[in-house]
Every structure is written in structure tokens, then in C-alpha cells.
Amino acid sequence: MKLKSYLALTTVAATSSIVIVVTTAIFFLLQNSHQKGIEARGLELARVIAHDPTVIQAVHAKNKNKIYSLQNYIEDIRTRTDASFIVVVDKNAMRLSHPDPNRVGKHFIGKDIYKALEQGKEYSSVASGSLGKAIRNFSPVFLNDKVIGAICIGYLSEKTSDLLLQQYGHIGTLLGIVYLLGIGTIIAFVFKIKRTFLEYEPEFIVNKFREHEMVLDSIRDAIIAVDSNMNIATINNSAIKMLSMGILDRYDYVNHPLSRYSTPLSHLVLANQGVFHQGDFHIGKLKYKANVYPIQTSKGLLGHAIVFFANLDQSELEREVTYLKNYTELLRSKTHEYSNKLNVISGMLQIEKYDEAIDFIQLETDRYQSVIRNIVLSITDSAVAGLLLAKFNKASEIGVKYTIDVDTRLSSYEKNISEKLVTMLGNLIDNALLASWQNRENDEPEIHIYLSDRSNHVIFEIQDSGAGVPEDICEHILEFGVSSKLHDEQSGIGLYLVKQLVDYFQGSIDWERTEQNTTLFSIYLDKKEMARYD
């Protein structure tokens, strides 16, 4: 079924159901209200007649078998009201009046009269009598505080039904008009959707949207589309990798200002709005070339499409290849190191040196126990706890003293937040380990970690015994490609990623050289801002 047909049918069905329910409710309430009104009016009239001295004297005379005259008096009252009948009975339920004179003196039809005669109560009921089904209202007649008779005021159902039908007709006409207006609105709505979707079905639109994303992501050049307010509307995977190394998702960028992720690129777009232009910009030390295309519509400038790519010369490419080779060798050496330890254990077991194998394993594991115990007791977030343990292993391998503050406390967070906390903390600890190890000839290599979320903020403090940040790059240390590492290890990515995530949570990152000649990096994140990204 097409969307417009589905919407039309479901909306008509929903509107019809609502109209039927509302109509039924109105008719029920109207009928109930009408009956309550008749009962109240009838009881009031019956009460007045029951206190009429002429009626009381006539009923008393009838009970004494004396002569009485009441028929004309009661009928005169009835003709001046809307009651269908007014019947006066004595204590034996014998009629003293009736619209049909031939029924005077006969017994009242219906057992509902006896509550008034025997208990002296006022009440209403619906019952059938000599004139047909009616709403009957009863009031006892008292003399010297004794019940001597009763009054019955009746309204025939046929008469009340005629009155209700008149009101139903007016209400039905009004509801019909409302229903027709609703149908007309539905038709207009369906045609509006039809024009808006250009006759396409939702499935077709969704498939086109997915194809659009797949085409963008298949292009190796980075592509970003921004609206007229310089907020990111679309971004492909290549652009995500260049701006944040892929640590953020596509929807972390959408609807956020471009300047939040690259101020130089934002300035390049703003330099010549509305016209195609090219230019160079930097992310840290890396140089990029960008082509900026204006997106023009009949309503004016809609935004810009930006295509950019790394602008590397031959020497820069060679340096990148050298760095990758060195990193590969480092991984290979670590693999050999762990293989050697496994071979030692295997050899001991093969020559049946079980005690020595146990001692070797125990030697490797004892040093983990205190750190593991501290991590388990203070860190609830399993991802962060696993990271801290992994970094402890790395520190032990390179001979760096690894200390977690005894006052450390960190709760568990949603996966989306926890992954970003791990990225920030992991990069800071890696930098601290390398800095302290490189300065091992001047100071004992050591790093100190403090984590806390007791207050309204999440606080990370990583302190190391390294030589500190060189003065020539201290103002740019958080930019992409800027690093204090050795030339063959140069990266400049870690702190840039940390800064990107800190900005993502609208937090702050600071660093300082302490009085103890250590370098301290601190991150402050507001829990309220973090909660928005759960």
C-alpha cells in the first residue's frame, strides 16, 4: 500500500472512531443529564403538591371514607406543567386523581409506590403503568408526621424521547460538519505529503539516503557539507578520520559548528562565501588543500560543500612510511618478548621443573596484585579499569614506576561515554610513560594517576617525571601533528584526540610544570554536559 493511501485510510479510520466514541459519549451524557433533570423537576413538583393543604385534606378524607374532591384540582395543576400525569394515592395506594377520570378510585399500578407509603421516602424510578413506560417521581404525604398517602409525578418515555431526538438532531448535524471538515483536512494533508515527497514512497527515500551515505563514504577525499550558519550538515568517513582519527561518530559532528573541529578550515570557507575557491589550511603541522563549492538554490545560498585532502610532498611521505615501519618493528619486538616468556614456562614444564615454573609465574603475577586490588576497589567502570591494568603492564615492561592515587574513585558510565574516557586517559598515560622513560637518566621514571568523579565534575590528573614540554611548542602542544617525541616516533595525534574529546564534552584540559619538576596534565569534565551524550 502506498504511503498516501495508508495515511488516508488510517487517518479516516482514526477520525471515524473518534467521532463515534465522542458521539456515543455525548448522547449518553445528554440522556443521563436529561433524565436527572426530569427527576429533579418531578421530585420538586411532587414535594410541593404533597405539602398542599387541599391535597392533604382530600387524602385524609379518603382514608376516613369521607367525601373528597381532588380530580379537577390536580388536573388543573398538571395542565400548567410539562408532567404527563399526576397521581395522588391514599395509604392503600388507591388513586384519588388520574388523567383518565375512569381510573380514579382504582389501585395504583406498580410496586414502586410502596417505598413512599411504607418508608416515607422521596425517590425516582422508571416503570410501566396504565399510560405506558415513564419516569416516575414519588413524594409521601404527611399528616401529623404520619404517611397518609403519596404523590406520583410521571413523564412518559415517548415524550422525553421526542425531546432528546430534537437535541440529538442538532448535535448530529454539528458532528457531521466537524467530521466533513476533518476529512477535508485529511485530503489536504495527503496531497501536501504527496507534493513534499515528490510522489516517492518512504522506502525509496530511505534507500536513496543510504545510497547517498555509501557514495560519500566510498570517496577517499574528505567531504564536508555545511549550512549557511557554518554548522556541519553532512560528513563522510574520510573527513571523520582526518579530523578526529575516527574516535567520533558521524552524528557527533552533524549540527555542530565546523569551527569546533577545525578553525582554519572554517576561516577558509568564510573567506569567500558564495563563490568557488581553493586554499590551504593546517591541522596541527599537517598541510591540507581544500576546494570549497557554494551550494546555491532559488532561495539563495544554502551552504558550502568542502572537499579536502592531505597536501604532502615526497619527503613527508617518506617520513610517514618510516614511522609506520618503526612502529611495526616495535610491535614485532613486543611479540618476541612475550613469546620468550611463554617458551621459558613451556620448557620448565617439559623438563618437569614444576616448582620453578610456578615460581616464575608467581614472580610475574605477584607485582600485579596490589595494583589490581586498588583498581578493583576504586574503579567501577570496567573499560577504564582494564585500561589502567594494561598501562601498568606496559610501565612494568619499560621500567617506569606506576602509581594510582589511593584517593582515586570513578563510577561506571554508559558505553558511549566510557569509550571516550578510555581514549582520553589512554593517550595521556602513553605520553606520560614515554616522557618519563626518555628522562630516566635525569630522574627516576615515574607516573602518578588520579581519577575522581565525587563532585559535579570528572577529574583526570596524570603526572610524570619527564623533562616537560619544550617552550617552542608549548602553545601548540594540543594541535594536530605537534609533538615533543623523538623524530622517528613523531606522531602529534594523541593530545589532539584528547583535546577533541574534551571539547566534545565541553570540558577543559590544562597542563603545568610543577615545583617537583614534573609535568601535570589535568582534564575537567562537567557531569551535566556528559549526561547529554548518554
mmCIF file of N, CA and C in Angstrom, residues 442-528:
data_model
loop_
_atom_site.group_PDB
_atom_site.id
_atom_site.type_symbol
_atom_site.label_atom_id
_atom_site.label_comp_id
_atom_site.label_asym_id
_atom_site.label_seq_id
_atom_site.Cartn_x
_atom_site.Cartn_y
_atom_site.Cartn_z
ATOM 1 N N ASN A 442 67.953 11.465 34.078
ATOM 2 C CA ASN A 442 67.957 12.616 34.988
ATOM 3 C C ASN A 442 67.119 12.379 36.238
ATOM 4 N N ASP A 443 66.006 11.643 36.095
ATOM 5 C CA ASP A 443 65.135 11.352 37.233
ATOM 6 C C ASP A 443 64.638 9.928 37.140
ATOM 7 N N GLU A 444 64.276 9.396 38.307
ATOM 8 C CA GLU A 444 63.684 8.062 38.307
ATOM 9 C C GLU A 444 62.370 8.108 37.535
ATOM 10 N N PRO A 445 62.192 7.268 36.517
ATOM 11 C CA PRO A 445 60.959 7.317 35.712
ATOM 12 C C PRO A 445 59.742 6.915 36.551
ATOM 13 N N GLU A 446 58.764 7.790 36.549
ATOM 14 C CA GLU A 446 57.583 7.539 37.377
ATOM 15 C C GLU A 446 56.394 8.327 36.829
ATOM 16 N N ILE A 447 55.200 7.725 36.916
ATOM 17 C CA ILE A 447 53.967 8.468 36.616
ATOM 18 C C ILE A 447 52.985 8.244 37.759
ATOM 19 N N HIS A 448 52.146 9.250 37.984
ATOM 20 C CA HIS A 448 51.166 9.207 39.075
ATOM 21 C C HIS A 448 49.797 9.545 38.477
ATOM 22 N N ILE A 449 48.779 8.703 38.802
ATOM 23 C CA ILE A 449 47.446 8.850 38.207
ATOM 24 C C ILE A 449 46.425 9.112 39.307
ATOM 25 N N TYR A 450 45.566 10.118 39.057
ATOM 26 C CA TYR A 450 44.471 10.417 39.994
ATOM 27 C C TYR A 450 43.187 10.615 39.183
ATOM 28 N N LEU A 451 42.156 9.848 39.544
ATOM 29 C CA LEU A 451 40.859 9.960 38.883
ATOM 30 C C LEU A 451 39.791 10.191 39.950
ATOM 31 N N SER A 452 38.810 11.045 39.638
ATOM 32 C CA SER A 452 37.745 11.307 40.611
ATOM 33 C C SER A 452 36.498 11.818 39.907
ATOM 34 N N ASP A 453 35.343 11.368 40.407
ATOM 35 C CA ASP A 453 34.067 11.932 39.947
ATOM 36 C C ASP A 453 33.119 12.105 41.139
ATOM 37 N N ARG A 454 33.688 12.407 42.300
ATOM 38 C CA ARG A 454 32.876 12.575 43.509
ATOM 39 C C ARG A 454 32.004 13.828 43.438
ATOM 40 N N SER A 455 32.519 14.890 42.863
ATOM 41 C CA SER A 455 31.786 16.153 42.798
ATOM 42 C C SER A 455 30.955 16.210 41.523
ATOM 43 N N ASN A 456 30.672 17.405 41.060
ATOM 44 C CA ASN A 456 29.906 17.595 39.825
ATOM 45 C C ASN A 456 30.772 17.463 38.583
ATOM 46 N N HIS A 457 32.055 17.140 38.768
ATOM 47 C CA HIS A 457 32.975 17.037 37.637
ATOM 48 C C HIS A 457 33.714 15.694 37.668
ATOM 49 N N VAL A 458 34.088 15.263 36.484
ATOM 50 C CA VAL A 458 35.012 14.131 36.347
ATOM 51 C C VAL A 458 36.403 14.723 36.157
ATOM 52 N N ILE A 459 37.350 14.302 36.999
ATOM 53 C CA ILE A 459 38.699 14.881 37.000
ATOM 54 C C ILE A 459 39.713 13.789 36.691
ATOM 55 N N PHE A 460 40.579 14.047 35.701
ATOM 56 C CA PHE A 460 41.727 13.186 35.393
ATOM 57 C C PHE A 460 42.997 14.008 35.623
ATOM 58 N N GLU A 461 43.945 13.462 36.389
ATOM 59 C CA GLU A 461 45.252 14.113 36.575
ATOM 60 C C GLU A 461 46.344 13.072 36.346
ATOM 61 N N ILE A 462 47.194 13.334 35.357
ATOM 62 C CA ILE A 462 48.299 12.436 35.019
ATOM 63 C C ILE A 462 49.596 13.210 35.189
ATOM 64 N N GLN A 463 50.453 12.738 36.093
ATOM 65 C CA GLN A 463 51.704 13.430 36.401
ATOM 66 C C GLN A 463 52.878 12.518 36.055
ATOM 67 N N ASP A 464 53.901 13.070 35.404
ATOM 68 C CA ASP A 464 55.049 12.249 35.018
ATOM 69 C C ASP A 464 56.348 12.969 35.343
ATOM 70 N N SER A 465 57.431 12.198 35.383
ATOM 71 C CA SER A 465 58.757 12.734 35.732
ATOM 72 C C SER A 465 59.546 13.134 34.491
ATOM 73 N N GLY A 466 58.871 13.351 33.391
ATOM 74 C CA GLY A 466 59.549 13.708 32.154
ATOM 75 C C GLY A 466 60.145 15.104 32.190
ATOM 76 N N ALA A 467 60.811 15.445 31.107
ATOM 77 C CA ALA A 467 61.503 16.736 31.032
ATOM 78 C C ALA A 467 60.551 17.896 30.778
ATOM 79 N N GLY A 468 59.300 17.615 30.422
ATOM 80 C CA GLY A 468 58.342 18.682 30.195
ATOM 81 C C GLY A 468 58.197 19.004 28.715
ATOM 82 N N VAL A 469 57.316 19.938 28.420
ATOM 83 C CA VAL A 469 57.033 20.337 27.042
ATOM 84 C C VAL A 469 58.006 21.429 26.619
ATOM 85 N N PRO A 470 58.711 21.257 25.481
ATOM 86 C CA PRO A 470 59.628 22.307 25.010
ATOM 87 C C PRO A 470 58.918 23.642 24.826
ATOM 88 N N GLU A 471 59.614 24.719 25.101
ATOM 89 C CA GLU A 471 58.996 26.040 25.042
ATOM 90 C C GLU A 471 58.530 26.406 23.641
ATOM 91 N N ASP A 472 59.240 25.897 22.608
ATOM 92 C CA ASP A 472 58.890 26.310 21.250
ATOM 93 C C ASP A 472 57.557 25.735 20.776
ATOM 94 N N ILE A 473 57.041 24.692 21.474
ATOM 95 C CA ILE A 473 55.759 24.111 21.047
ATOM 96 C C ILE A 473 54.725 24.110 22.157
ATOM 97 N N CYS A 474 55.041 24.740 23.289
ATOM 98 C CA CYS A 474 54.137 24.639 24.434
ATOM 99 C C CYS A 474 52.763 25.247 24.142
ATOM 100 N N GLU A 475 52.720 26.266 23.273
ATOM 101 C CA GLU A 475 51.436 26.898 22.957
ATOM 102 C C GLU A 475 50.650 26.122 21.914
ATOM 103 N N HIS A 476 51.290 25.148 21.256
ATOM 104 C CA HIS A 476 50.624 24.395 20.192
ATOM 105 C C HIS A 476 50.602 22.891 20.465
ATOM 106 N N ILE A 477 50.865 22.485 21.710
ATOM 107 C CA ILE A 477 51.043 21.075 22.009
ATOM 108 C C ILE A 477 49.746 20.275 21.791
ATOM 109 N N LEU A 478 48.596 20.949 21.853
ATOM 110 C CA LEU A 478 47.312 20.256 21.691
ATOM 111 C C LEU A 478 46.843 20.230 20.248
ATOM 112 N N GLU A 479 47.638 20.770 19.320
ATOM 113 C CA GLU A 479 47.239 20.802 17.920
ATOM 114 C C GLU A 479 47.663 19.519 17.209
ATOM 115 N N PHE A 480 47.005 19.260 16.104
ATOM 116 C CA PHE A 480 47.284 18.050 15.329
ATOM 117 C C PHE A 480 48.701 18.109 14.748
ATOM 118 N N GLY A 481 49.471 17.017 14.917
ATOM 119 C CA GLY A 481 50.802 16.933 14.338
ATOM 120 C C GLY A 481 51.898 17.536 15.185
ATOM 121 N N VAL A 482 51.542 18.204 16.299
ATOM 122 C CA VAL A 482 52.559 18.812 17.169
ATOM 123 C C VAL A 482 52.916 17.815 18.253
ATOM 124 N N SER A 483 54.239 17.546 18.412
ATOM 125 C CA SER A 483 54.664 16.532 19.361
ATOM 126 C C SER A 483 56.041 16.881 19.911
ATOM 127 N N SER A 484 56.291 16.411 21.137
ATOM 128 C CA SER A 484 57.610 16.575 21.748
ATOM 129 C C SER A 484 58.408 15.278 21.700
ATOM 130 N N LYS A 485 57.899 14.271 20.994
ATOM 131 C CA LYS A 485 58.590 12.986 20.913
ATOM 132 C C LYS A 485 59.778 13.072 19.960
ATOM 133 N N LEU A 486 60.610 12.028 19.992
ATOM 134 C CA LEU A 486 61.736 11.962 19.092
ATOM 135 C C LEU A 486 61.270 11.895 17.656
ATOM 136 N N HIS A 487 62.147 12.273 16.736
ATOM 137 C CA HIS A 487 61.765 12.415 15.328
ATOM 138 C C HIS A 487 61.213 11.122 14.735
ATOM 139 N N ASP A 488 61.822 10.010 15.094
ATOM 140 C CA ASP A 488 61.374 8.750 14.485
ATOM 141 C C ASP A 488 60.101 8.222 15.143
ATOM 142 N N GLU A 489 59.666 8.860 16.219
ATOM 143 C CA GLU A 489 58.438 8.437 16.875
ATOM 144 C C GLU A 489 57.362 9.518 16.778
ATOM 145 N N GLN A 490 57.652 10.521 15.999
ATOM 146 C CA GLN A 490 56.769 11.675 15.986
ATOM 147 C C GLN A 490 55.369 11.292 15.538
ATOM 148 N N SER A 491 54.408 11.732 16.294
ATOM 149 C CA SER A 491 53.017 11.438 15.971
ATOM 150 C C SER A 491 52.185 12.707 15.993
ATOM 151 N N GLY A 492 52.054 13.305 17.184
ATOM 152 C CA GLY A 492 51.265 14.531 17.281
ATOM 153 C C GLY A 492 49.778 14.280 17.177
ATOM 154 N N ILE A 493 49.347 13.046 17.481
ATOM 155 C CA ILE A 493 47.937 12.712 17.352
ATOM 156 C C ILE A 493 47.264 12.583 18.718
ATOM 157 N N GLY A 494 47.987 11.987 19.698
ATOM 158 C CA GLY A 494 47.382 11.662 20.985
ATOM 159 C C GLY A 494 46.726 12.836 21.681
ATOM 160 N N LEU A 495 47.498 13.908 21.935
ATOM 161 C CA LEU A 495 46.938 15.061 22.638
ATOM 162 C C LEU A 495 45.882 15.770 21.813
ATOM 163 N N TYR A 496 46.016 15.702 20.496
ATOM 164 C CA TYR A 496 44.991 16.298 19.626
ATOM 165 C C TYR A 496 43.664 15.567 19.812
ATOM 166 N N LEU A 497 43.709 14.236 19.856
ATOM 167 C CA LEU A 497 42.494 13.462 20.077
ATOM 168 C C LEU A 497 41.897 13.761 21.449
ATOM 169 N N VAL A 498 42.755 13.884 22.445
ATOM 170 C CA VAL A 498 42.277 14.217 23.789
ATOM 171 C C VAL A 498 41.555 15.563 23.778
ATOM 172 N N LYS A 499 42.156 16.548 23.121
ATOM 173 C CA LYS A 499 41.544 17.880 23.046
ATOM 174 C C LYS A 499 40.197 17.822 22.314
ATOM 175 N N GLN A 500 40.127 17.018 21.242
ATOM 176 C CA GLN A 500 38.871 16.892 20.510
ATOM 177 C C GLN A 500 37.764 16.329 21.413
ATOM 178 N N LEU A 501 38.092 15.316 22.215
ATOM 179 C CA LEU A 501 37.090 14.710 23.082
ATOM 180 C C LEU A 501 36.722 15.626 24.246
ATOM 181 N N VAL A 502 37.688 16.349 24.769
ATOM 182 C CA VAL A 502 37.397 17.314 25.833
ATOM 183 C C VAL A 502 36.439 18.387 25.319
ATOM 184 N N ASP A 503 36.699 18.884 24.110
ATOM 185 C CA ASP A 503 35.787 19.871 23.506
ATOM 186 C C ASP A 503 34.423 19.253 23.241
ATOM 187 N N TYR A 504 34.409 17.981 22.889
ATOM 188 C CA TYR A 504 33.146 17.282 22.629
ATOM 189 C C TYR A 504 32.247 17.321 23.862
ATOM 190 N N PHE A 505 32.842 17.144 25.040
ATOM 191 C CA PHE A 505 32.094 17.197 26.289
ATOM 192 C C PHE A 505 32.054 18.598 26.884
ATOM 193 N N GLN A 506 32.573 19.581 26.140
ATOM 194 C CA GLN A 506 32.623 20.976 26.583
ATOM 195 C C GLN A 506 33.335 21.103 27.930
ATOM 196 N N GLY A 507 34.436 20.352 28.056
ATOM 197 C CA GLY A 507 35.247 20.420 29.261
ATOM 198 C C GLY A 507 36.482 21.277 29.057
ATOM 199 N N SER A 508 37.501 21.057 29.883
ATOM 200 C CA SER A 508 38.741 21.824 29.763
ATOM 201 C C SER A 508 39.935 20.918 30.040
ATOM 202 N N ILE A 509 41.067 21.234 29.407
ATOM 203 C CA ILE A 509 42.306 20.499 29.615
ATOM 204 C C ILE A 509 43.416 21.508 29.869
ATOM 205 N N ASP A 510 44.229 21.274 30.908
ATOM 206 C CA ASP A 510 45.328 22.171 31.277
ATOM 207 C C ASP A 510 46.581 21.334 31.533
ATOM 208 N N TRP A 511 47.728 21.993 31.429
ATOM 209 C CA TRP A 511 48.972 21.337 31.807
ATOM 210 C C TRP A 511 49.897 22.363 32.436
ATOM 211 N N GLU A 512 50.765 21.878 33.331
ATOM 212 C CA GLU A 512 51.689 22.782 34.023
ATOM 213 C C GLU A 512 52.945 22.026 34.441
ATOM 214 N N ARG A 513 53.995 22.786 34.663
ATOM 215 C CA ARG A 513 55.241 22.243 35.207
ATOM 216 C C ARG A 513 55.231 22.509 36.701
ATOM 217 N N THR A 514 55.242 21.443 37.530
ATOM 218 C CA THR A 514 55.086 21.596 38.976
ATOM 219 C C THR A 514 56.412 21.965 39.644
ATOM 220 N N GLU A 515 56.330 22.260 40.942
ATOM 221 C CA GLU A 515 57.528 22.589 41.724
ATOM 222 C C GLU A 515 58.447 21.389 41.888
ATOM 223 N N GLN A 516 57.897 20.176 41.727
ATOM 224 C CA GLN A 516 58.714 18.961 41.843
ATOM 225 C C GLN A 516 59.357 18.575 40.510
ATOM 226 N N ASN A 517 59.354 19.511 39.550
ATOM 227 C CA ASN A 517 59.913 19.259 38.213
ATOM 228 C C ASN A 517 59.213 18.085 37.522
ATOM 229 N N THR A 518 57.901 18.040 37.686
ATOM 230 C CA THR A 518 57.093 17.049 36.976
ATOM 231 C C THR A 518 56.091 17.783 36.082
ATOM 232 N N THR A 519 55.593 17.062 35.118
ATOM 233 C CA THR A 519 54.587 17.630 34.210
ATOM 234 C C THR A 519 53.220 17.063 34.581
ATOM 235 N N LEU A 520 52.245 17.941 34.786
ATOM 236 C CA LEU A 520 50.911 17.534 35.213
ATOM 237 C C LEU A 520 49.879 17.961 34.170
ATOM 238 N N PHE A 521 49.178 16.963 33.592
ATOM 239 C CA PHE A 521 48.058 17.214 32.687
ATOM 240 C C PHE A 521 46.756 16.966 33.443
ATOM 241 N N SER A 522 45.820 17.905 33.353
ATOM 242 C CA SER A 522 44.547 17.806 34.074
ATOM 243 C C SER A 522 43.375 17.994 33.113
ATOM 244 N N ILE A 523 42.346 17.161 33.290
ATOM 245 C CA ILE A 523 41.118 17.249 32.486
ATOM 246 C C ILE A 523 39.946 17.409 33.446
ATOM 247 N N TYR A 524 39.063 18.355 33.119
ATOM 248 C CA TYR A 524 37.866 18.602 33.911
ATOM 249 C C TYR A 524 36.644 18.509 32.994
ATOM 250 N N LEU A 525 35.715 17.603 33.330
ATOM 251 C CA LEU A 525 34.502 17.403 32.542
ATOM 252 C C LEU A 525 33.279 17.581 33.437
ATOM 253 N N ASP A 526 32.316 18.365 32.973
ATOM 254 C CA ASP A 526 31.087 18.603 33.731
ATOM 255 C C ASP A 526 30.144 17.405 33.545
ATOM 256 N N LYS A 527 29.674 16.809 34.647
ATOM 257 C CA LYS A 527 28.797 15.638 34.561
ATOM 258 C C LYS A 527 27.486 15.960 33.852
ATOM 259 N N LYS A 528 26.976 17.172 34.030
ATOM 260 C CA LYS A 528 25.713 17.536 33.376
ATOM 261 C C LYS A 528 25.873 17.538 31.868
#
